[in-house]
Amino acid sequence: EDDPVDAGLIRDALAGPEAGLFHVEWVTRLADALDRLETEDFDVVLLDLTLPDGQGIEAFDRVFRATTDSLILVLSATSDEETARRAVQLGAHDYLAKEHADAYWLPRALRYVTERKSTERVLRAAEETLFAEKERARVMLESIGDAVLATDLQGNVIYLNPVAEEMTGWSREEALGRTLAEVFNIIDGTTREIASNPALRAIEQDQTVGLAMDCILIRRDGVETAIEDSAAPIHDQDGKVSGAVIVFHDGSQSRAITDKMAYMAQHDVLTGLPNRLLLTERLDQMIVLAERHHKQLALLFLDLDNFKDINDALGHQIGDLLLQSVAGRLKGCVRASDTVCRQGGDEFVILLSEIEQPHDASRIAEMLRASLAVPHFIEGHEIHVNLSIGISLYPRDGESVETLMQNADLAMFHAKANGRDRHQFFRSEMNSRALDRMFIEGGLRRALKQEEFLLHYQPQVDLDSGAMIGAEVLIRWQHPERGLTYPAYFIGIAEACGLIVPIGQWMLREVVRQVQAWLDAGLCAVPVSVNISAMEFRNERFPEELALLLEETGLAPSYLELEVTESYLMQDSAASERTLAAIRGMGVRLAIDDFGTGYSSLSYLKRFPFDTLKIDQSFMQDIIPGEDDTTLISAVIGIGKTLRQRVIAEGVETQEQLAFLRTRHCSVGQGFLFSHPLPAEDFARLLAGRDDPLSRRLPQPPSHARPAWHFTG
Ligand code: C2E
Ligand code: MG
Ligand code: MG
């Protein structure tokens, strides 16, 4: 109020008997009023609509917007009642003509508006609580797994939650107001008579009632479900029954089946372990947790090294039992918070949720390997399995499920390529190696088609006489860009992708053809030994195909020796025993290659029909001039001798090594000292120096033949 006279009147009007009720503050400008309203709460604003800095509805509007809780009482001049009325329409609580703002009217008007205000406040608070409660109830009802249906006193439907909608087949909109019997159509499962209305019973008895046993709900579309549960009366404020609520759920097996299906979708049937789907889900959650708590995770990709052999040899049933046994052992090695999952086939993945450092993961990897290494006894078979493990770590090796899985898988592949039966951490270079691998694989396919492979022959020399008594065939790849390429570059990959099989077929055929060609050309050919990888032997038709090849070319089997590595023998399966026996039975000789690098026990060696034992070239480094500590190689030579096998020392490079081997009576040597592996033409020249009429007449090279090529170093 800018007019001091009017302001004085108002002050006086409020100074009557009720003066104690009012605390009055007076400002003369709109701007001051707005300032005060901003910092303090007032119950009532008495507003004159003709102020120096604000007039009419505009002035009201600004005050209205500046107040949150205060009531506005407009004081109007008689001349301008119209504006005051308009202000009331826009939100003012009342208006009062200035001439009525006297000691009678003004306090009354103020009391009236403040009372109204406090009532409003109480109402609003009550409304809010009610709303919150209702909301809470609504959310609860909508989200519980049971069906909930409510009726009024007459038994008409007033509420259905979503589960009830689904089970009755009635949507809430359609069901509201209908009779319970219509929406909740239940019959007795045995008599198929209409079952009594549980809501009405609950209302009548004013107590909770159970549904009759064996109750069937007929959904709107006729589908029947066995249901269980109860009805209870609802009471109003005065405690009188106002309706009923029925809670029911699917009691039939269909629920159990749904649960089972959900379980099956996430678990592997054979082992009961979580499957890939569940693992992905858990890994996802674990990543979120690990991120929040700055923790590490480890993902282990496991692959059994020789499962396929076992499966082939002993049958799928035993294979399945073995997988179950493996699953049990894996689970036994980890904590309950870790996840062991079967990825499929013989692949398992383990998620370690609590590791402090990479070492924890490798420790567990070794525990897993040790646990699997204990033989599995299954239906009378003693089965040995080895494990290759690839490990990726969160966050070091990836922050997403896909990257972690991919990198653990890649690391596993490298564990295999590095000789299996080990664990391997992911390293970032592996990704580029994976690319290399694809590149090499493509190259190998082309090489096969375009015949880019060739064979080199490395002489094997009798250490007593210096005569060449055989040769090992070694494959080479005449690479269009790399030039002459050695097996280290591609054999591992050829094995991993299966291309070793067609490559091996090509090379056996080529060797047999070549030796026969030398014989046909009148050369005194020597027996050649060919490296065969485990994968080629797995083919059960291998012996048969070999026999056919020899028959076709007419080459005597004794010209051929096959080299097998120890690791193949370790895959102790009846199949390999059969295959080897068949080959030996044909008259083709067998050699154990790289002897001493694996774990062959003597019992294995005795069991298989080997003719030759090739001591791995790494042993040659043991032979140091002047030093006597050569126990290992001496022992290996000794083993060969006791088994009465021919012992060939590989990788003989120096005179010292040769001299040593002679003192230990090692019979044969092979190595750069005698000759590097040679192209066929060069090797033929060596053979040409040899002239033995006997060997031309007989297909078998006699042991006493006088060799043409002599080592005379
Ligand atoms: P391996 O069967 O142990 O072959 C012996 C390897 O030692 C050959 O390497 C040979 O060139 C090399 N070598 C011979 N003398 C010496 C020596 O005095 N010192 C040294 N340091 N090394 C010597 P290469 O030709 O690179 O072959 C490597 C491996 O690749 C072979 O080892 C064999 O396991 C595999 N391989 C070669 N050709 C074939 C094949 O046609 N099929 C299959 N499956 N594997 C093959
Ligand atoms: Mg070899
Ligand atoms: Mg070797």
JSON list of N, CA and C in Angstrom, two decimals, residues 19-86:
[
{"chain": "A", "resi": 19, "resn": "ALA", "atom": "N", "xyz": [-5.71, -8.06, 18.07]},
{"chain": "A", "resi": 19, "resn": "ALA", "atom": "CA", "xyz": [-4.42, -7.54, 17.60]},
{"chain": "A", "resi": 19, "resn": "ALA", "atom": "C", "xyz": [-3.30, -8.57, 17.71]},
{"chain": "A", "resi": 20, "resn": "GLY", "atom": "N", "xyz": [-3.33, -9.36, 18.79]},
{"chain": "A", "resi": 20, "resn": "GLY", "atom": "CA", "xyz": [-2.27, -10.34, 19.01]},
{"chain": "A", "resi": 20, "resn": "GLY", "atom": "C", "xyz": [-2.13, -11.36, 17.88]},
{"chain": "A", "resi": 21, "resn": "LEU", "atom": "N", "xyz": [-3.21, -11.53, 17.12]},
{"chain": "A", "resi": 21, "resn": "LEU", "atom": "CA", "xyz": [-3.18, -12.54, 16.05]},
{"chain": "A", "resi": 21, "resn": "LEU", "atom": "C", "xyz": [-2.35, -12.10, 14.85]},
{"chain": "A", "resi": 22, "resn": "PHE", "atom": "N", "xyz": [-2.25, -10.78, 14.69]},
{"chain": "A", "resi": 22, "resn": "PHE", "atom": "CA", "xyz": [-1.64, -10.31, 13.46]},
{"chain": "A", "resi": 22, "resn": "PHE", "atom": "C", "xyz": [-0.31, -9.65, 13.67]},
{"chain": "A", "resi": 23, "resn": "HIS", "atom": "N", "xyz": [0.58, -10.02, 12.82]},
{"chain": "A", "resi": 23, "resn": "HIS", "atom": "CA", "xyz": [1.86, -9.31, 12.77]},
{"chain": "A", "resi": 23, "resn": "HIS", "atom": "C", "xyz": [1.90, -8.67, 11.39]},
{"chain": "A", "resi": 24, "resn": "VAL", "atom": "N", "xyz": [1.98, -7.35, 11.36]},
{"chain": "A", "resi": 24, "resn": "VAL", "atom": "CA", "xyz": [1.83, -6.67, 10.08]},
{"chain": "A", "resi": 24, "resn": "VAL", "atom": "C", "xyz": [3.15, -6.05, 9.64]},
{"chain": "A", "resi": 25, "resn": "GLU", "atom": "N", "xyz": [3.43, -6.19, 8.40]},
{"chain": "A", "resi": 25, "resn": "GLU", "atom": "CA", "xyz": [4.60, -5.54, 7.83]},
{"chain": "A", "resi": 25, "resn": "GLU", "atom": "C", "xyz": [4.13, -4.75, 6.63]},
{"chain": "A", "resi": 26, "resn": "TRP", "atom": "N", "xyz": [4.60, -3.54, 6.49]},
{"chain": "A", "resi": 26, "resn": "TRP", "atom": "CA", "xyz": [4.06, -2.66, 5.45]},
{"chain": "A", "resi": 26, "resn": "TRP", "atom": "C", "xyz": [5.16, -2.24, 4.50]},
{"chain": "A", "resi": 27, "resn": "VAL", "atom": "N", "xyz": [4.95, -2.42, 3.24]},
{"chain": "A", "resi": 27, "resn": "VAL", "atom": "CA", "xyz": [5.86, -1.85, 2.24]},
{"chain": "A", "resi": 27, "resn": "VAL", "atom": "C", "xyz": [5.04, -1.02, 1.28]},
{"chain": "A", "resi": 28, "resn": "THR", "atom": "N", "xyz": [5.72, -0.05, 0.60]},
{"chain": "A", "resi": 28, "resn": "THR", "atom": "CA", "xyz": [4.97, 0.88, -0.22]},
{"chain": "A", "resi": 28, "resn": "THR", "atom": "C", "xyz": [5.18, 0.63, -1.71]},
{"chain": "A", "resi": 29, "resn": "ARG", "atom": "N", "xyz": [6.17, -0.20, -2.05]},
{"chain": "A", "resi": 29, "resn": "ARG", "atom": "CA", "xyz": [6.42, -0.42, -3.48]},
{"chain": "A", "resi": 29, "resn": "ARG", "atom": "C", "xyz": [6.33, -1.90, -3.79]},
{"chain": "A", "resi": 30, "resn": "LEU", "atom": "N", "xyz": [5.92, -2.18, -5.00]},
{"chain": "A", "resi": 30, "resn": "LEU", "atom": "CA", "xyz": [5.79, -3.56, -5.45]},
{"chain": "A", "resi": 30, "resn": "LEU", "atom": "C", "xyz": [7.14, -4.29, -5.37]},
{"chain": "A", "resi": 31, "resn": "ALA", "atom": "N", "xyz": [8.19, -3.56, -5.79]},
{"chain": "A", "resi": 31, "resn": "ALA", "atom": "CA", "xyz": [9.52, -4.19, -5.80]},
{"chain": "A", "resi": 31, "resn": "ALA", "atom": "C", "xyz": [9.91, -4.63, -4.39]},
{"chain": "A", "resi": 32, "resn": "ASP", "atom": "N", "xyz": [9.62, -3.79, -3.38]},
{"chain": "A", "resi": 32, "resn": "ASP", "atom": "CA", "xyz": [9.95, -4.15, -2.01]},
{"chain": "A", "resi": 32, "resn": "ASP", "atom": "C", "xyz": [9.15, -5.38, -1.57]},
{"chain": "A", "resi": 33, "resn": "ALA", "atom": "N", "xyz": [7.86, -5.41, -1.98]},
{"chain": "A", "resi": 33, "resn": "ALA", "atom": "CA", "xyz": [7.01, -6.56, -1.63]},
{"chain": "A", "resi": 33, "resn": "ALA", "atom": "C", "xyz": [7.61, -7.84, -2.20]},
{"chain": "A", "resi": 34, "resn": "LEU", "atom": "N", "xyz": [8.02, -7.77, -3.46]},
{"chain": "A", "resi": 34, "resn": "LEU", "atom": "CA", "xyz": [8.57, -8.97, -4.10]},
{"chain": "A", "resi": 34, "resn": "LEU", "atom": "C", "xyz": [9.85, -9.41, -3.39]},
{"chain": "A", "resi": 35, "resn": "ASP", "atom": "N", "xyz": [10.68, -8.43, -3.00]},
{"chain": "A", "resi": 35, "resn": "ASP", "atom": "CA", "xyz": [11.90, -8.75, -2.27]},
{"chain": "A", "resi": 35, "resn": "ASP", "atom": "C", "xyz": [11.60, -9.50, -0.98]},
{"chain": "A", "resi": 36, "resn": "ARG", "atom": "N", "xyz": [10.63, -8.97, -0.22]},
{"chain": "A", "resi": 36, "resn": "ARG", "atom": "CA", "xyz": [10.31, -9.58, 1.07]},
{"chain": "A", "resi": 36, "resn": "ARG", "atom": "C", "xyz": [9.75, -10.98, 0.88]},
{"chain": "A", "resi": 37, "resn": "LEU", "atom": "N", "xyz": [8.90, -11.13, -0.16]},
{"chain": "A", "resi": 37, "resn": "LEU", "atom": "CA", "xyz": [8.29, -12.45, -0.40]},
{"chain": "A", "resi": 37, "resn": "LEU", "atom": "C", "xyz": [9.34, -13.50, -0.75]},
{"chain": "A", "resi": 38, "resn": "GLU", "atom": "N", "xyz": [10.40, -13.00, -1.35]},
{"chain": "A", "resi": 38, "resn": "GLU", "atom": "CA", "xyz": [11.43, -13.94, -1.77]},
{"chain": "A", "resi": 38, "resn": "GLU", "atom": "C", "xyz": [12.15, -14.56, -0.57]},
{"chain": "A", "resi": 39, "resn": "THR", "atom": "N", "xyz": [12.32, -13.75, 0.49]},
{"chain": "A", "resi": 39, "resn": "THR", "atom": "CA", "xyz": [13.11, -14.24, 1.61]},
{"chain": "A", "resi": 39, "resn": "THR", "atom": "C", "xyz": [12.27, -14.78, 2.74]},
{"chain": "A", "resi": 40, "resn": "GLU", "atom": "N", "xyz": [10.98, -14.50, 2.77]},
{"chain": "A", "resi": 40, "resn": "GLU", "atom": "CA", "xyz": [10.21, -14.92, 3.94]},
{"chain": "A", "resi": 40, "resn": "GLU", "atom": "C", "xyz": [8.83, -15.42, 3.54]},
{"chain": "A", "resi": 41, "resn": "ASP", "atom": "N", "xyz": [8.29, -16.32, 4.36]},
{"chain": "A", "resi": 41, "resn": "ASP", "atom": "CA", "xyz": [6.92, -16.80, 4.09]},
{"chain": "A", "resi": 41, "resn": "ASP", "atom": "C", "xyz": [5.92, -15.95, 4.85]},
{"chain": "A", "resi": 42, "resn": "PHE", "atom": "N", "xyz": [4.94, -15.44, 4.16]},
{"chain": "A", "resi": 42, "resn": "PHE", "atom": "CA", "xyz": [3.85, -14.69, 4.80]},
{"chain": "A", "resi": 42, "resn": "PHE", "atom": "C", "xyz": [2.57, -15.48, 4.64]},
{"chain": "A", "resi": 43, "resn": "ASP", "atom": "N", "xyz": [1.68, -15.37, 5.61]},
{"chain": "A", "resi": 43, "resn": "ASP", "atom": "CA", "xyz": [0.41, -16.07, 5.47]},
{"chain": "A", "resi": 43, "resn": "ASP", "atom": "C", "xyz": [-0.48, -15.36, 4.46]},
{"chain": "A", "resi": 44, "resn": "VAL", "atom": "N", "xyz": [-0.52, -14.07, 4.56]},
{"chain": "A", "resi": 44, "resn": "VAL", "atom": "CA", "xyz": [-1.42, -13.32, 3.68]},
{"chain": "A", "resi": 44, "resn": "VAL", "atom": "C", "xyz": [-0.71, -12.10, 3.11]},
{"chain": "A", "resi": 45, "resn": "VAL", "atom": "N", "xyz": [-0.97, -11.82, 1.86]},
{"chain": "A", "resi": 45, "resn": "VAL", "atom": "CA", "xyz": [-0.53, -10.56, 1.27]},
{"chain": "A", "resi": 45, "resn": "VAL", "atom": "C", "xyz": [-1.76, -9.70, 1.03]},
{"chain": "A", "resi": 46, "resn": "LEU", "atom": "N", "xyz": [-1.75, -8.55, 1.65]},
{"chain": "A", "resi": 46, "resn": "LEU", "atom": "CA", "xyz": [-2.82, -7.57, 1.35]},
{"chain": "A", "resi": 46, "resn": "LEU", "atom": "C", "xyz": [-2.28, -6.71, 0.24]},
{"chain": "A", "resi": 47, "resn": "LEU", "atom": "N", "xyz": [-2.94, -6.68, -0.88]},
{"chain": "A", "resi": 47, "resn": "LEU", "atom": "CA", "xyz": [-2.35, -6.04, -2.05]},
{"chain": "A", "resi": 47, "resn": "LEU", "atom": "C", "xyz": [-3.23, -4.93, -2.61]},
{"chain": "A", "resi": 48, "resn": "ASP", "atom": "N", "xyz": [-2.65, -3.75, -2.63]},
{"chain": "A", "resi": 48, "resn": "ASP", "atom": "CA", "xyz": [-3.30, -2.62, -3.28]},
{"chain": "A", "resi": 48, "resn": "ASP", "atom": "C", "xyz": [-2.91, -2.68, -4.75]},
{"chain": "A", "resi": 49, "resn": "LEU", "atom": "N", "xyz": [-3.88, -2.54, -5.65]},
{"chain": "A", "resi": 49, "resn": "LEU", "atom": "CA", "xyz": [-3.56, -2.73, -7.06]},
{"chain": "A", "resi": 49, "resn": "LEU", "atom": "C", "xyz": [-3.14, -1.44, -7.76]},
{"chain": "A", "resi": 50, "resn": "THR", "atom": "N", "xyz": [-2.94, -0.37, -6.99]},
{"chain": "A", "resi": 50, "resn": "THR", "atom": "CA", "xyz": [-2.45, 0.86, -7.63]},
{"chain": "A", "resi": 50, "resn": "THR", "atom": "C", "xyz": [-1.20, 1.33, -6.90]},
{"chain": "A", "resi": 51, "resn": "LEU", "atom": "N", "xyz": [-0.11, 0.72, -7.27]},
{"chain": "A", "resi": 51, "resn": "LEU", "atom": "CA", "xyz": [1.17, 1.06, -6.64]},
{"chain": "A", "resi": 51, "resn": "LEU", "atom": "C", "xyz": [1.99, 1.86, -7.64]},
{"chain": "A", "resi": 52, "resn": "PRO", "atom": "N", "xyz": [2.97, 2.64, -7.14]},
{"chain": "A", "resi": 52, "resn": "PRO", "atom": "CA", "xyz": [3.74, 3.47, -8.08]},
{"chain": "A", "resi": 52, "resn": "PRO", "atom": "C", "xyz": [4.49, 2.61, -9.11]},
{"chain": "A", "resi": 53, "resn": "ASP", "atom": "N", "xyz": [4.97, 1.44, -8.69]},
{"chain": "A", "resi": 53, "resn": "ASP", "atom": "CA", "xyz": [5.74, 0.66, -9.66]},
{"chain": "A", "resi": 53, "resn": "ASP", "atom": "C", "xyz": [4.99, -0.59, -10.12]},
{"chain": "A", "resi": 54, "resn": "GLY", "atom": "N", "xyz": [3.68, -0.61, -10.01]},
{"chain": "A", "resi": 54, "resn": "GLY", "atom": "CA", "xyz": [2.94, -1.77, -10.51]},
{"chain": "A", "resi": 54, "resn": "GLY", "atom": "C", "xyz": [1.46, -1.58, -10.33]},
{"chain": "A", "resi": 55, "resn": "GLN", "atom": "N", "xyz": [0.70, -1.92, -11.40]},
{"chain": "A", "resi": 55, "resn": "GLN", "atom": "CA", "xyz": [-0.72, -1.66, -11.32]},
{"chain": "A", "resi": 55, "resn": "GLN", "atom": "C", "xyz": [-1.56, -2.80, -11.85]},
{"chain": "A", "resi": 56, "resn": "GLY", "atom": "N", "xyz": [-2.76, -2.87, -11.31]},
{"chain": "A", "resi": 56, "resn": "GLY", "atom": "CA", "xyz": [-3.79, -3.74, -11.86]},
{"chain": "A", "resi": 56, "resn": "GLY", "atom": "C", "xyz": [-3.38, -5.21, -11.85]},
{"chain": "A", "resi": 57, "resn": "ILE", "atom": "N", "xyz": [-3.92, -5.92, -12.85]},
{"chain": "A", "resi": 57, "resn": "ILE", "atom": "CA", "xyz": [-3.71, -7.36, -12.93]},
{"chain": "A", "resi": 57, "resn": "ILE", "atom": "C", "xyz": [-2.23, -7.72, -13.03]},
{"chain": "A", "resi": 58, "resn": "GLU", "atom": "N", "xyz": [-1.48, -6.84, -13.70]},
{"chain": "A", "resi": 58, "resn": "GLU", "atom": "CA", "xyz": [-0.06, -7.12, -13.86]},
{"chain": "A", "resi": 58, "resn": "GLU", "atom": "C", "xyz": [0.63, -7.18, -12.50]},
{"chain": "A", "resi": 59, "resn": "ALA", "atom": "N", "xyz": [0.28, -6.22, -11.62]},
{"chain": "A", "resi": 59, "resn": "ALA", "atom": "CA", "xyz": [0.87, -6.19, -10.28]},
{"chain": "A", "resi": 59, "resn": "ALA", "atom": "C", "xyz": [0.48, -7.46, -9.52]},
{"chain": "A", "resi": 60, "resn": "PHE", "atom": "N", "xyz": [-0.81, -7.84, -9.64]},
{"chain": "A", "resi": 60, "resn": "PHE", "atom": "CA", "xyz": [-1.26, -9.06, -8.97]},
{"chain": "A", "resi": 60, "resn": "PHE", "atom": "C", "xyz": [-0.47, -10.27, -9.46]},
{"chain": "A", "resi": 61, "resn": "ASP", "atom": "N", "xyz": [-0.32, -10.32, -10.76]},
{"chain": "A", "resi": 61, "resn": "ASP", "atom": "CA", "xyz": [0.33, -11.46, -11.39]},
{"chain": "A", "resi": 61, "resn": "ASP", "atom": "C", "xyz": [1.75, -11.64, -10.86]},
{"chain": "A", "resi": 62, "resn": "ARG", "atom": "N", "xyz": [2.45, -10.53, -10.69]},
{"chain": "A", "resi": 62, "resn": "ARG", "atom": "CA", "xyz": [3.84, -10.63, -10.23]},
{"chain": "A", "resi": 62, "resn": "ARG", "atom": "C", "xyz": [3.88, -11.11, -8.77]},
{"chain": "A", "resi": 63, "resn": "VAL", "atom": "N", "xyz": [2.97, -10.63, -7.98]},
{"chain": "A", "resi": 63, "resn": "VAL", "atom": "CA", "xyz": [2.94, -11.08, -6.59]},
{"chain": "A", "resi": 63, "resn": "VAL", "atom": "C", "xyz": [2.56, -12.56, -6.53]},
{"chain": "A", "resi": 64, "resn": "PHE", "atom": "N", "xyz": [1.57, -12.90, -7.36]},
{"chain": "A", "resi": 64, "resn": "PHE", "atom": "CA", "xyz": [1.09, -14.29, -7.38]},
{"chain": "A", "resi": 64, "resn": "PHE", "atom": "C", "xyz": [2.22, -15.25, -7.72]},
{"chain": "A", "resi": 65, "resn": "ARG", "atom": "N", "xyz": [3.04, -14.85, -8.69]},
{"chain": "A", "resi": 65, "resn": "ARG", "atom": "CA", "xyz": [4.14, -15.73, -9.10]},
{"chain": "A", "resi": 65, "resn": "ARG", "atom": "C", "xyz": [5.25, -15.77, -8.04]},
{"chain": "A", "resi": 66, "resn": "ALA", "atom": "N", "xyz": [5.34, -14.67, -7.25]},
{"chain": "A", "resi": 66, "resn": "ALA", "atom": "CA", "xyz": [6.41, -14.61, -6.24]},
{"chain": "A", "resi": 66, "resn": "ALA", "atom": "C", "xyz": [6.04, -15.39, -4.97]},
{"chain": "A", "resi": 67, "resn": "THR", "atom": "N", "xyz": [4.77, -15.69, -4.79]},
{"chain": "A", "resi": 67, "resn": "THR", "atom": "CA", "xyz": [4.38, -16.40, -3.57]},
{"chain": "A", "resi": 67, "resn": "THR", "atom": "C", "xyz": [4.22, -17.87, -3.87]},
{"chain": "A", "resi": 68, "resn": "THR", "atom": "N", "xyz": [4.52, -18.70, -2.88]},
{"chain": "A", "resi": 68, "resn": "THR", "atom": "CA", "xyz": [4.24, -20.12, -3.07]},
{"chain": "A", "resi": 68, "resn": "THR", "atom": "C", "xyz": [3.06, -20.50, -2.20]},
{"chain": "A", "resi": 69, "resn": "ASP", "atom": "N", "xyz": [3.12, -20.09, -0.97]},
{"chain": "A", "resi": 69, "resn": "ASP", "atom": "CA", "xyz": [2.15, -20.57, -0.01]},
{"chain": "A", "resi": 69, "resn": "ASP", "atom": "C", "xyz": [1.21, -19.48, 0.53]},
{"chain": "A", "resi": 70, "resn": "SER", "atom": "N", "xyz": [1.55, -18.20, 0.25]},
{"chain": "A", "resi": 70, "resn": "SER", "atom": "CA", "xyz": [0.75, -17.14, 0.86]},
{"chain": "A", "resi": 70, "resn": "SER", "atom": "C", "xyz": [-0.57, -16.94, 0.12]},
{"chain": "A", "resi": 71, "resn": "LEU", "atom": "N", "xyz": [-1.54, -16.53, 0.87]},
{"chain": "A", "resi": 71, "resn": "LEU", "atom": "CA", "xyz": [-2.83, -16.20, 0.26]},
{"chain": "A", "resi": 71, "resn": "LEU", "atom": "C", "xyz": [-2.80, -14.72, -0.11]},
{"chain": "A", "resi": 72, "resn": "ILE", "atom": "N", "xyz": [-3.51, -14.37, -1.18]},
{"chain": "A", "resi": 72, "resn": "ILE", "atom": "CA", "xyz": [-3.50, -12.97, -1.59]},
{"chain": "A", "resi": 72, "resn": "ILE", "atom": "C", "xyz": [-4.91, -12.39, -1.42]},
{"chain": "A", "resi": 73, "resn": "LEU", "atom": "N", "xyz": [-4.96, -11.31, -0.68]},
{"chain": "A", "resi": 73, "resn": "LEU", "atom": "CA", "xyz": [-6.23, -10.62, -0.48]},
{"chain": "A", "resi": 73, "resn": "LEU", "atom": "C", "xyz": [-6.10, -9.25, -1.15]},
{"chain": "A", "resi": 74, "resn": "VAL", "atom": "N", "xyz": [-6.86, -9.07, -2.22]},
{"chain": "A", "resi": 74, "resn": "VAL", "atom": "CA", "xyz": [-6.73, -7.83, -2.98]},
{"chain": "A", "resi": 74, "resn": "VAL", "atom": "C", "xyz": [-7.59, -6.73, -2.34]},
{"chain": "A", "resi": 75, "resn": "LEU", "atom": "N", "xyz": [-6.98, -5.57, -2.17]},
{"chain": "A", "resi": 75, "resn": "LEU", "atom": "CA", "xyz": [-7.73, -4.41, -1.65]},
{"chain": "A", "resi": 75, "resn": "LEU", "atom": "C", "xyz": [-8.06, -3.54, -2.85]},
{"chain": "A", "resi": 76, "resn": "SER", "atom": "N", "xyz": [-9.32, -3.30, -3.05]},
{"chain": "A", "resi": 76, "resn": "SER", "atom": "CA", "xyz": [-9.65, -2.57, -4.27]},
{"chain": "A", "resi": 76, "resn": "SER", "atom": "C", "xyz": [-10.37, -1.26, -3.96]},
{"chain": "A", "resi": 77, "resn": "ALA", "atom": "N", "xyz": [-10.17, -0.34, -4.86]},
{"chain": "A", "resi": 77, "resn": "ALA", "atom": "CA", "xyz": [-10.97, 0.89, -4.79]},
{"chain": "A", "resi": 77, "resn": "ALA", "atom": "C", "xyz": [-12.33, 0.55, -5.37]},
{"chain": "A", "resi": 78, "resn": "THR", "atom": "N", "xyz": [-13.37, 1.27, -4.93]},
{"chain": "A", "resi": 78, "resn": "THR", "atom": "CA", "xyz": [-14.71, 0.95, -5.43]},
{"chain": "A", "resi": 78, "resn": "THR", "atom": "C", "xyz": [-14.78, 1.07, -6.93]},
{"chain": "A", "resi": 79, "resn": "SER", "atom": "N", "xyz": [-13.99, 2.02, -7.41]},
{"chain": "A", "resi": 79, "resn": "SER", "atom": "CA", "xyz": [-14.00, 2.28, -8.85]},
{"chain": "A", "resi": 79, "resn": "SER", "atom": "C", "xyz": [-13.46, 1.09, -9.64]},
{"chain": "A", "resi": 80, "resn": "ASP", "atom": "N", "xyz": [-12.71, 0.22, -8.95]},
{"chain": "A", "resi": 80, "resn": "ASP", "atom": "CA", "xyz": [-12.04, -0.83, -9.75]},
{"chain": "A", "resi": 80, "resn": "ASP", "atom": "C", "xyz": [-12.33, -2.23, -9.23]},
{"chain": "A", "resi": 81, "resn": "GLU", "atom": "N", "xyz": [-13.54, -2.49, -8.90]},
{"chain": "A", "resi": 81, "resn": "GLU", "atom": "CA", "xyz": [-13.92, -3.82, -8.43]},
{"chain": "A", "resi": 81, "resn": "GLU", "atom": "C", "xyz": [-13.69, -4.88, -9.49]},
{"chain": "A", "resi": 82, "resn": "GLU", "atom": "N", "xyz": [-13.87, -4.42, -10.72]},
{"chain": "A", "resi": 82, "resn": "GLU", "atom": "CA", "xyz": [-13.77, -5.32, -11.88]},
{"chain": "A", "resi": 82, "resn": "GLU", "atom": "C", "xyz": [-12.40, -6.02, -11.88]},
{"chain": "A", "resi": 83, "resn": "THR", "atom": "N", "xyz": [-11.34, -5.21, -11.72]},
{"chain": "A", "resi": 83, "resn": "THR", "atom": "CA", "xyz": [-9.98, -5.77, -11.73]},
{"chain": "A", "resi": 83, "resn": "THR", "atom": "C", "xyz": [-9.81, -6.73, -10.56]},
{"chain": "A", "resi": 84, "resn": "ALA", "atom": "N", "xyz": [-10.33, -6.36, -9.40]},
{"chain": "A", "resi": 84, "resn": "ALA", "atom": "CA", "xyz": [-10.18, -7.21, -8.23]},
{"chain": "A", "resi": 84, "resn": "ALA", "atom": "C", "xyz": [-10.84, -8.56, -8.45]},
{"chain": "A", "resi": 85, "resn": "ARG", "atom": "N", "xyz": [-11.98, -8.54, -9.09]},
{"chain": "A", "resi": 85, "resn": "ARG", "atom": "CA", "xyz": [-12.69, -9.79, -9.35]},
{"chain": "A", "resi": 85, "resn": "ARG", "atom": "C", "xyz": [-11.87, -10.69, -10.30]},
{"chain": "A", "resi": 86, "resn": "ARG", "atom": "N", "xyz": [-11.30, -9.99, -11.23]},
{"chain": "A", "resi": 86, "resn": "ARG", "atom": "CA", "xyz": [-10.48, -10.71, -12.22]},
{"chain": "A", "resi": 86, "resn": "ARG", "atom": "C", "xyz": [-9.29, -11.37, -11.50]}
]
